[in-house]
GROMACS .gro file of N, CA, C and O in nm:
model
  464
    1UNK      N    1   3.876  -5.190  -0.406
    1UNK     CA    2   3.907  -5.327  -0.446
    1UNK      C    3   3.912  -5.334  -0.597
    1UNK      O    4   3.839  -5.264  -0.666
    2UNK      N    5   3.997  -5.420  -0.645
    2UNK     CA    6   4.007  -5.448  -0.788
    2UNK      C    7   4.009  -5.600  -0.803
    2UNK      O    8   4.079  -5.669  -0.729
    3UNK      N    9   3.934  -5.653  -0.898
    3UNK     CA   10   3.929  -5.797  -0.924
    3UNK      C   11   3.928  -5.818  -1.074
    3UNK      O   12   3.861  -5.746  -1.147
    4UNK      N   13   4.004  -5.916  -1.119
    4UNK     CA   14   4.006  -5.950  -1.261
    4UNK      C   15   4.028  -6.101  -1.274
    4UNK      O   16   4.100  -6.161  -1.194
    5UNK      N   17   3.964  -6.161  -1.373
    5UNK     CA   18   3.996  -6.299  -1.409
    5UNK      C   19   4.117  -6.293  -1.500
    5UNK      O   20   4.125  -6.205  -1.587
    6UNK      N   21   4.211  -6.382  -1.484
    6UNK     CA   22   4.336  -6.372  -1.559
    6UNK      C   23   4.314  -6.368  -1.710
    6UNK      O   24   4.390  -6.305  -1.783
    7UNK      N   25   4.209  -6.430  -1.759
    7UNK     CA   26   4.184  -6.431  -1.903
    7UNK      C   27   4.138  -6.295  -1.954
    7UNK      O   28   4.140  -6.271  -2.076
    8UNK      N   29   4.098  -6.205  -1.864
    8UNK     CA   30   4.055  -6.071  -1.903
    8UNK      C   31   4.172  -5.974  -1.915
    8UNK      O   32   4.158  -5.866  -1.972
    9UNK      N   33   4.287  -6.009  -1.860
    9UNK     CA   34   4.406  -5.923  -1.869
    9UNK      C   35   4.472  -5.944  -2.006
    9UNK      O   36   4.473  -6.055  -2.059
   10UNK      N   37   4.525  -5.838  -2.061
   10UNK     CA   38   4.589  -5.844  -2.193
   10UNK      C   39   4.705  -5.943  -2.192
   10UNK      O   40   4.791  -5.938  -2.103
   11UNK      N   41   4.707  -6.031  -2.289
   11UNK     CA   42   4.813  -6.130  -2.304
   11UNK      C   43   4.914  -6.077  -2.405
   11UNK      O   44   4.879  -6.048  -2.519
   12UNK      N   45   5.040  -6.060  -2.360
   12UNK     CA   46   5.142  -6.005  -2.449
   12UNK      C   47   5.262  -6.097  -2.459
   12UNK      O   48   5.305  -6.155  -2.359
   13UNK      N   49   5.315  -6.110  -2.579
   13UNK     CA   50   5.436  -6.189  -2.601
   13UNK      C   51   5.554  -6.111  -2.546
   13UNK      O   52   5.564  -5.990  -2.568
   14UNK      N   53   5.643  -6.179  -2.473
   14UNK     CA   54   5.760  -6.113  -2.414
   14UNK      C   55   5.879  -6.137  -2.506
   14UNK      O   56   5.920  -6.252  -2.527
   15UNK      N   57   5.933  -6.030  -2.560
   15UNK     CA   58   6.046  -6.043  -2.652
   15UNK      C   59   6.171  -6.088  -2.576
   15UNK      O   60   6.187  -6.060  -2.457
   16UNK      N   61   6.256  -6.160  -2.645
   16UNK     CA   62   6.379  -6.210  -2.585
   16UNK      C   63   6.368  -6.352  -2.534
   16UNK      O   64   6.467  -6.421  -2.521
   17UNK      N   65   6.245  -6.396  -2.506
   17UNK     CA   66   6.223  -6.535  -2.467
   17UNK      C   67   6.171  -6.613  -2.588
   17UNK      O   68   6.162  -6.559  -2.698
   18UNK      N   69   6.136  -6.736  -2.565
   18UNK     CA   70   6.077  -6.818  -2.671
   18UNK      C   71   5.946  -6.873  -2.617
   18UNK      O   72   5.945  -6.943  -2.515
   19UNK      N   73   5.834  -6.840  -2.683
   19UNK     CA   74   5.705  -6.889  -2.639
   19UNK      C   75   5.667  -6.840  -2.501
   19UNK      O   76   5.602  -6.910  -2.425
   20UNK      N   77   5.706  -6.717  -2.467
   20UNK     CA   78   5.682  -6.659  -2.334
   20UNK      C   79   5.574  -6.552  -2.343
   20UNK      O   80   5.585  -6.459  -2.423
   21UNK      N   81   5.469  -6.568  -2.262
   21UNK     CA   82   5.355  -6.477  -2.260
   21UNK      C   83   5.332  -6.423  -2.121
   21UNK      O   84   5.351  -6.495  -2.023
   22UNK      N   85   5.289  -6.295  -2.112
   22UNK     CA   86   5.272  -6.229  -1.982
   22UNK      C   87   5.139  -6.155  -1.978
   22UNK      O   88   5.098  -6.092  -2.076
   23UNK      N   89   5.074  -6.160  -1.860
   23UNK     CA   90   4.954  -6.082  -1.832
   23UNK      C   91   4.978  -6.007  -1.700
   23UNK      O   92   5.012  -6.069  -1.600
   24UNK      N   93   4.960  -5.875  -1.701
   24UNK     CA   94   4.970  -5.795  -1.578
   24UNK      C   95   4.837  -5.806  -1.507
   24UNK      O   96   4.738  -5.750  -1.553
   25UNK      N   97   4.832  -5.879  -1.397
   25UNK     CA   98   4.707  -5.898  -1.322
   25UNK      C   99   4.679  -5.782  -1.226
   25UNK      O  100   4.566  -5.735  -1.216
   26UNK      N  101   4.781  -5.742  -1.152
   26UNK     CA  102   4.769  -5.631  -1.058
   26UNK      C  103   4.893  -5.543  -1.075
   26UNK      O  104   5.006  -5.592  -1.073
   27UNK      N  105   4.870  -5.413  -1.094
   27UNK     CA  106   4.981  -5.321  -1.117
   27UNK      C  107   4.945  -5.183  -1.063
   27UNK      O  108   4.841  -5.164  -1.001
   28UNK      N  109   5.030  -5.090  -1.090
   28UNK     CA  110   5.008  -4.952  -1.045
   28UNK      C  111   4.875  -4.899  -1.099
   28UNK      O  112   4.804  -4.827  -1.029
   29UNK      N  113   4.841  -4.934  -1.223
   29UNK     CA  114   4.715  -4.889  -1.281
   29UNK      C  115   4.592  -4.934  -1.202
   29UNK      O  116   4.487  -4.875  -1.212
   30UNK      N  117   4.608  -5.041  -1.125
   30UNK     CA  118   4.497  -5.096  -1.048
   30UNK      C  119   4.499  -5.049  -0.903
   30UNK      O  120   4.420  -5.095  -0.822
   31UNK      N  121   4.593  -4.961  -0.870
   31UNK     CA  122   4.600  -4.906  -0.735
   31UNK      C  123   4.707  -4.968  -0.646
   31UNK      O  124   4.722  -4.928  -0.531
   32UNK      N  125   4.782  -5.067  -0.697
   32UNK     CA  126   4.887  -5.129  -0.616
   32UNK      C  127   5.001  -5.030  -0.594
   32UNK      O  128   5.046  -4.966  -0.688
   33UNK      N  129   5.046  -5.020  -0.470
   33UNK     CA  130   5.153  -4.927  -0.437
   33UNK      C  131   5.285  -4.997  -0.405
   33UNK      O  132   5.391  -4.933  -0.407
   34UNK      N  133   5.281  -5.126  -0.375
   34UNK     CA  134   5.402  -5.195  -0.333
   34UNK      C  135   5.446  -5.308  -0.424
   34UNK      O  136   5.565  -5.327  -0.448
   35UNK      N  137   5.351  -5.387  -0.475
   35UNK     CA  138   5.385  -5.505  -0.555
   35UNK      C  139   5.297  -5.515  -0.678
   35UNK      O  140   5.183  -5.470  -0.677
   36UNK      N  141   5.352  -5.577  -0.781
   36UNK     CA  142   5.275  -5.608  -0.901
   36UNK      C  143   5.272  -5.760  -0.915
   36UNK      O  144   5.368  -5.830  -0.880
   37UNK      N  145   5.159  -5.812  -0.966
   37UNK     CA  146   5.143  -5.955  -0.987
   37UNK      C  147   5.124  -5.981  -1.136
   37UNK      O  148   5.040  -5.919  -1.200
   38UNK      N  149   5.205  -6.074  -1.187
   38UNK     CA  150   5.197  -6.108  -1.328
   38UNK      C  151   5.173  -6.258  -1.344
   38UNK      O  152   5.221  -6.338  -1.263
   39UNK      N  153   5.101  -6.293  -1.450
   39UNK     CA  154   5.076  -6.433  -1.485
   39UNK      C  155   5.154  -6.460  -1.612
   39UNK      O  156   5.143  -6.385  -1.710
   40UNK      N  157   5.236  -6.565  -1.611
   40UNK     CA  158   5.316  -6.601  -1.727
   40UNK      C  159   5.279  -6.741  -1.775
   40UNK      O  160   5.243  -6.828  -1.696
   41UNK      N  161   5.295  -6.762  -1.904
   41UNK     CA  162   5.289  -6.895  -1.963
   41UNK      C  163   5.412  -6.912  -2.052
   41UNK      O  164   5.453  -6.818  -2.120
   42UNK      N  165   5.468  -7.033  -2.046
   42UNK     CA  166   5.578  -7.070  -2.135
   42UNK      C  167   5.531  -7.189  -2.218
   42UNK      O  168   5.493  -7.293  -2.162
   43UNK      N  169   5.532  -7.172  -2.348
   43UNK     CA  170   5.489  -7.279  -2.437
   43UNK      C  171   5.588  -7.396  -2.431
   43UNK      O  172   5.702  -7.380  -2.387
   44UNK      N  173   5.545  -7.514  -2.476
   44UNK     CA  174   5.636  -7.629  -2.478
   44UNK      C  175   5.768  -7.595  -2.547
   44UNK      O  176   5.769  -7.530  -2.651
   45UNK      N  177   5.877  -7.636  -2.483
   45UNK     CA  178   6.014  -7.616  -2.531
   45UNK      C  179   6.052  -7.468  -2.539
   45UNK      O  180   6.148  -7.431  -2.606
   46UNK      N  181   5.980  -7.382  -2.467
   46UNK     CA  182   6.011  -7.239  -2.464
   46UNK      C  183   6.090  -7.204  -2.339
   46UNK      O  184   6.121  -7.290  -2.256
   47UNK      N  185   6.120  -7.075  -2.324
   47UNK     CA  186   6.199  -7.029  -2.210
   47UNK      C  187   6.180  -6.880  -2.187
   47UNK      O  188   6.141  -6.805  -2.277
   48UNK      N  189   6.211  -6.839  -2.065
   48UNK     CA  190   6.212  -6.696  -2.033
   48UNK      C  191   6.349  -6.639  -2.068
   48UNK      O  192   6.442  -6.713  -2.103
   49UNK      N  193   6.359  -6.511  -2.057
   49UNK     CA  194   6.484  -6.441  -2.087
   49UNK      C  195   6.587  -6.474  -1.978
   49UNK      O  196   6.554  -6.476  -1.860
   50UNK      N  197   6.711  -6.500  -2.017
   50UNK     CA  198   6.821  -6.519  -1.922
   50UNK      C  199   6.867  -6.379  -1.883
   50UNK      O  200   6.923  -6.306  -1.966
   51UNK      N  201   6.839  -6.338  -1.758
   51UNK     CA  202   6.862  -6.199  -1.720
   51UNK      C  203   6.881  -6.185  -1.570
   51UNK      O  204   6.865  -6.280  -1.494
   52UNK      N  205   6.914  -6.063  -1.529
   52UNK     CA  206   6.919  -6.027  -1.387
   52UNK      C  207   6.871  -5.883  -1.375
   52UNK      O  208   6.865  -5.809  -1.474
   53UNK      N  209   6.834  -5.843  -1.253
   53UNK     CA  210   6.789  -5.707  -1.225
   53UNK      C  211   6.809  -5.679  -1.077
   53UNK      O  212   6.838  -5.770  -1.000
   54UNK      N  213   6.791  -5.553  -1.039
   54UNK     CA  214   6.826  -5.512  -0.902
   54UNK      C  215   6.713  -5.529  -0.801
   54UNK      O  216   6.719  -5.473  -0.693
   55UNK      N  217   6.613  -5.608  -0.833
   55UNK     CA  218   6.503  -5.632  -0.739
   55UNK      C  219   6.475  -5.782  -0.730
   55UNK      O  220   6.502  -5.859  -0.821
   56UNK      N  221   6.422  -5.822  -0.616
   56UNK     CA  222   6.382  -5.961  -0.595
   56UNK      C  223   6.250  -5.989  -0.663
   56UNK      O  224   6.175  -5.897  -0.694
   57UNK      N  225   6.222  -6.115  -0.684
   57UNK     CA  226   6.085  -6.154  -0.715
   57UNK      C  227   6.057  -6.296  -0.671
   57UNK      O  228   6.148  -6.374  -0.645
   58UNK      N  229   5.928  -6.322  -0.658
   58UNK     CA  230   5.879  -6.449  -0.610
   58UNK      C  231   5.795  -6.513  -0.720
   58UNK      O  232   5.716  -6.445  -0.785
   59UNK      N  233   5.815  -6.642  -0.739
   59UNK     CA  234   5.746  -6.716  -0.845
   59UNK      C  235   5.673  -6.833  -0.781
   59UNK      O  236   5.727  -6.901  -0.693
   60UNK      N  237   5.551  -6.858  -0.828
   60UNK     CA  238   5.475  -6.976  -0.786
   60UNK      C  239   5.430  -7.049  -0.911
   60UNK      O  240   5.361  -6.992  -0.996
   61UNK      N  241   5.471  -7.176  -0.922
   61UNK     CA  242   5.440  -7.257  -1.040
   61UNK      C  243   5.297  -7.312  -1.026
   61UNK      O  244   5.268  -7.389  -0.934
   62UNK      N  245   5.210  -7.271  -1.117
   62UNK     CA  246   5.071  -7.315  -1.118
   62UNK      C  247   5.052  -7.445  -1.195
   62UNK      O  248   4.968  -7.527  -1.159
   63UNK      N  249   5.128  -7.459  -1.304
   63UNK     CA  250   5.107  -7.573  -1.392
   63UNK      C  251   5.238  -7.605  -1.464
   63UNK      O  252   5.310  -7.514  -1.504
   64UNK      N  253   5.266  -7.732  -1.480
   64UNK     CA  254   5.380  -7.776  -1.559
   64UNK      C  255   5.507  -7.797  -1.480
   64UNK      O  256   5.509  -7.789  -1.357
   65UNK      N  257   5.613  -7.825  -1.554
   65UNK     CA  258   5.744  -7.849  -1.494
   65UNK      C  259   5.851  -7.804  -1.592
   65UNK      O  260   5.825  -7.782  -1.710
   66UNK      N  261   5.973  -7.791  -1.540
   66UNK     CA  262   6.084  -7.748  -1.624
   66UNK      C  263   6.209  -7.731  -1.541
   66UNK      O  264   6.226  -7.795  -1.437
   67UNK      N  265   6.294  -7.642  -1.587
   67UNK     CA  266   6.424  -7.616  -1.523
   67UNK      C  267   6.433  -7.468  -1.490
   67UNK      O  268   6.399  -7.383  -1.572
   68UNK      N  269   6.480  -7.438  -1.369
   68UNK     CA  270   6.511  -7.300  -1.333
   68UNK      C  271   6.662  -7.290  -1.316
   68UNK      O  272   6.723  -7.371  -1.246
   69UNK      N  273   6.721  -7.195  -1.386
   69UNK     CA  274   6.862  -7.163  -1.371
   69UNK      C  275   6.868  -7.035  -1.289
   69UNK      O  276   6.801  -6.937  -1.323
   70UNK      N  277   6.947  -7.037  -1.183
   70UNK     CA  278   6.961  -6.919  -1.098
   70UNK      C  279   7.103  -6.917  -1.043
   70UNK      O  280   7.145  -7.011  -0.976
   71UNK      N  281   7.175  -6.811  -1.074
   71UNK     CA  282   7.315  -6.805  -1.032
   71UNK      C  283   7.391  -6.921  -1.093
   71UNK      O  284   7.385  -6.943  -1.213
   72UNK      N  285   7.456  -6.999  -1.008
   72UNK     CA  286   7.530  -7.116  -1.056
   72UNK      C  287   7.450  -7.245  -1.042
   72UNK      O  288   7.501  -7.352  -1.072
   73UNK      N  289   7.325  -7.233  -0.996
   73UNK     CA  290   7.240  -7.351  -0.975
   73UNK      C  291   7.148  -7.376  -1.093
   73UNK      O  292   7.105  -7.283  -1.161
   74UNK      N  293   7.114  -7.503  -1.110
   74UNK     CA  294   7.014  -7.544  -1.208
   74UNK      C  295   6.932  -7.655  -1.143
   74UNK      O  296   6.987  -7.756  -1.101
   75UNK      N  297   6.801  -7.631  -1.129
   75UNK     CA  298   6.715  -7.728  -1.061
   75UNK      C  299   6.586  -7.747  -1.138
   75UNK      O  300   6.539  -7.656  -1.206
   76UNK      N  301   6.527  -7.865  -1.123
   76UNK     CA  302   6.396  -7.891  -1.179
   76UNK      C  303   6.291  -7.819  -1.094
   76UNK      O  304   6.307  -7.806  -0.975
   77UNK      N  305   6.185  -7.772  -1.159
   77UNK     CA  306   6.069  -7.720  -1.086
   77UNK      C  307   5.946  -7.794  -1.134
   77UNK      O  308   5.946  -7.853  -1.241
   78UNK      N  309   5.842  -7.790  -1.050
   78UNK     CA  310   5.717  -7.856  -1.085
   78UNK      C  311   5.601  -7.780  -1.024
   78UNK      O  312   5.621  -7.690  -0.940
   79UNK      N  313   5.482  -7.817  -1.065
   79UNK     CA  314   5.360  -7.756  -1.014
   79UNK      C  315   5.361  -7.753  -0.861
   79UNK      O  316   5.393  -7.853  -0.797
   80UNK      N  317   5.330  -7.637  -0.805
   80UNK     CA  318   5.325  -7.622  -0.660
   80UNK      C  319   5.453  -7.567  -0.600
   80UNK      O  320   5.454  -7.529  -0.483
   81UNK      N  321   5.562  -7.559  -0.678
   81UNK     CA  322   5.688  -7.506  -0.625
   81UNK      C  323   5.682  -7.354  -0.614
   81UNK      O  324   5.623  -7.286  -0.698
   82UNK      N  325   5.746  -7.301  -0.511
   82UNK     CA  326   5.766  -7.157  -0.494
   82UNK      C  327   5.916  -7.131  -0.509
   82UNK      O  328   5.998  -7.205  -0.455
   83UNK      N  329   5.950  -7.027  -0.584
   83UNK     CA  330   6.090  -6.996  -0.614
   83UNK      C  331   6.116  -6.850  -0.577
   83UNK      O  332   6.041  -6.761  -0.617
   84UNK      N  333   6.222  -6.827  -0.501
   84UNK     CA  334   6.264  -6.691  -0.466
   84UNK      C  335   6.390  -6.657  -0.545
   84UNK      O  336   6.488  -6.731  -0.541
   85UNK      N  337   6.387  -6.546  -0.617
   85UNK     CA  338   6.504  -6.498  -0.690
   85UNK      C  339   6.550  -6.367  -0.623
   85UNK      O  340   6.479  -6.267  -0.627
   86UNK      N  341   6.668  -6.368  -0.560
   86UNK     CA  342   6.716  -6.246  -0.495
   86UNK      C  343   6.763  -6.142  -0.598
   86UNK      O  344   6.786  -6.176  -0.714
   87UNK      N  345   6.778  -6.018  -0.555
   87UNK     CA  346   6.826  -5.914  -0.646
   87UNK      C  347   6.961  -5.952  -0.708
   87UNK      O  348   7.045  -6.015  -0.644
   88UNK      N  349   6.978  -5.914  -0.834
   88UNK     CA  350   7.103  -5.928  -0.909
   88UNK      C  351   7.145  -6.072  -0.938
   88UNK      O  352   7.257  -6.094  -0.983
   89UNK      N  353   7.058  -6.169  -0.913
   89UNK     CA  354   7.091  -6.307  -0.946
   89UNK      C  355   7.042  -6.338  -1.088
   89UNK      O  356   6.924  -6.322  -1.119
   90UNK      N  357   7.132  -6.380  -1.173
   90UNK     CA  358   7.098  -6.417  -1.310
   90UNK      C  359   7.006  -6.538  -1.303
   90UNK      O  360   7.030  -6.631  -1.228
   91UNK      N  361   6.897  -6.537  -1.385
   91UNK     CA  362   6.799  -6.646  -1.377
   91UNK      C  363   6.724  -6.664  -1.509
   91UNK      O  364   6.717  -6.573  -1.591
   92UNK      N  365   6.668  -6.784  -1.523
   92UNK     CA  366   6.591  -6.820  -1.643
   92UNK      C  367   6.506  -6.941  -1.610
   92UNK      O  368   6.550  -7.032  -1.541
   93UNK      N  369   6.383  -6.943  -1.664
   93UNK     CA  370   6.296  -7.060  -1.654
   93UNK      C  371   6.287  -7.124  -1.793
   93UNK      O  372   6.266  -7.053  -1.892
   94UNK      N  373   6.302  -7.254  -1.796
   94UNK     CA  374   6.303  -7.328  -1.923
   94UNK      C  375   6.196  -7.436  -1.915
   94UNK      O  376   6.193  -7.515  -1.821
   95UNK      N  377   6.111  -7.439  -2.015
   95UNK     CA  378   6.012  -7.546  -2.026
   95UNK      C  379   6.071  -7.652  -2.119
   95UNK      O  380   6.075  -7.634  -2.241
   96UNK      N  381   6.117  -7.760  -2.063
   96UNK     CA  382   6.179  -7.867  -2.142
   96UNK      C  383   6.081  -7.982  -2.166
   96UNK      O  384   6.123  -8.095  -2.188
   97UNK      N  385   5.952  -7.952  -2.162
   97UNK     CA  386   5.849  -8.055  -2.179
   97UNK      C  387   5.759  -8.020  -2.297
   97UNK      O  388   5.772  -7.914  -2.358
   98UNK      N  389   5.665  -8.108  -2.325
   98UNK     CA  390   5.566  -8.086  -2.430
   98UNK      C  391   5.436  -8.029  -2.375
   98UNK      O  392   5.335  -8.027  -2.446
   99UNK      N  393   5.436  -7.987  -2.250
   99UNK     CA  394   5.318  -7.927  -2.186
   99UNK      C  395   5.347  -7.781  -2.152
   99UNK      O  396   5.461  -7.742  -2.131
  100UNK      N  397   5.243  -7.701  -2.144
  100UNK     CA  398   5.257  -7.560  -2.110
  100UNK      C  399   5.293  -7.543  -1.963
  100UNK      O  400   5.247  -7.619  -1.878
  101UNK      N  401   5.375  -7.444  -1.932
  101UNK     CA  402   5.407  -7.404  -1.795
  101UNK      C  403   5.332  -7.273  -1.767
  101UNK      O  404   5.328  -7.184  -1.853
  102UNK      N  405   5.273  -7.262  -1.648
  102UNK     CA  406   5.207  -7.138  -1.606
  102UNK      C  407   5.256  -7.104  -1.466
  102UNK      O  408   5.268  -7.193  -1.381
  103UNK      N  409   5.284  -6.975  -1.442
  103UNK     CA  410   5.329  -6.934  -1.309
  103UNK      C  411   5.291  -6.790  -1.280
  103UNK      O  412   5.268  -6.710  -1.371
  104UNK      N  413   5.283  -6.760  -1.152
  104UNK     CA  414   5.266  -6.623  -1.104
  104UNK      C  415   5.402  -6.568  -1.067
  104UNK      O  416   5.487  -6.641  -1.013
  105UNK      N  417   5.423  -6.440  -1.091
  105UNK     CA  418   5.547  -6.375  -1.054
  105UNK      C  419   5.512  -6.241  -0.988
  105UNK      O  420   5.438  -6.161  -1.046
  106UNK      N  421   5.563  -6.220  -0.868
  106UNK     CA  422   5.538  -6.098  -0.791
  106UNK      C  423   5.666  -6.016  -0.791
  106UNK      O  424   5.775  -6.068  -0.762
  107UNK      N  425   5.653  -5.886  -0.825
  107UNK     CA  426   5.769  -5.797  -0.825
  107UNK      C  427   5.732  -5.666  -0.754
  107UNK      O  428   5.615  -5.631  -0.745
  108UNK      N  429   5.833  -5.593  -0.705
  108UNK     CA  430   5.805  -5.461  -0.645
  108UNK      C  431   5.755  -5.364  -0.752
  108UNK      O  432   5.795  -5.372  -0.868
  109UNK      N  433   5.670  -5.274  -0.713
  109UNK     CA  434   5.618  -5.173  -0.806
  109UNK      C  435   5.731  -5.095  -0.873
  109UNK      O  436   5.723  -5.062  -0.990
  110UNK      N  437   5.841  -5.069  -0.801
  110UNK     CA  438   5.952  -4.993  -0.863
  110UNK      C  439   6.001  -5.065  -0.988
  110UNK      O  440   6.043  -5.000  -1.084
  111UNK      N  441   5.994  -5.197  -0.991
  111UNK     CA  442   6.039  -5.273  -1.107
  111UNK      C  443   5.938  -5.260  -1.222
  111UNK      O  444   5.974  -5.270  -1.338
  112UNK      N  445   5.815  -5.236  -1.188
  112UNK     CA  446   5.708  -5.222  -1.286
  112UNK      C  447   5.740  -5.114  -1.389
  112UNK      O  448   5.717  -5.129  -1.507
  113UNK      N  449   5.799  -5.005  -1.343
  113UNK     CA  450   5.827  -4.893  -1.433
  113UNK      C  451   5.931  -4.929  -1.538
  113UNK      O  452   5.937  -4.870  -1.643
  114UNK      N  453   6.015  -5.029  -1.510
  114UNK     CA  454   6.115  -5.075  -1.606
  114UNK      C  455   6.057  -5.171  -1.710
  114UNK      O  456   6.124  -5.201  -1.807
  115UNK      N  457   5.936  -5.220  -1.687
  115UNK     CA  458   5.881  -5.324  -1.774
  115UNK      C  459   5.758  -5.282  -1.850
  115UNK      O  460   5.717  -5.348  -1.942
  116UNK      N  461   5.693  -5.177  -1.812
  116UNK     CA  462   5.567  -5.138  -1.875
  116UNK      C  463   5.590  -5.046  -1.991
  116UNK      O  464   5.684  -4.974  -1.999
   0.00000   0.00000   0.00000
């Protein structure tokens, strides 16, 4: 078993976004073989990178609200929303408020090697 409080995981600024921070909560280093779990924060008026990749991921909004762009869609998100991004779909999360956004993002371990 591995357990960590999110504040104990290293907080790193993600280049390419604005006010985007990431903490690797569970990864290959912790014994995970299938999925990695990351905690993200987006500062007020910040955004994630507008990008796509060949793997799916799942997002759960813990705090805040904003806009998610995915493919040709653009929708508001809020605390408690779950978002599925399929492989190869261009996507971005935008915090268009004066409050911080926090979310969990789950990705396959194979994707971990491209990000670490």
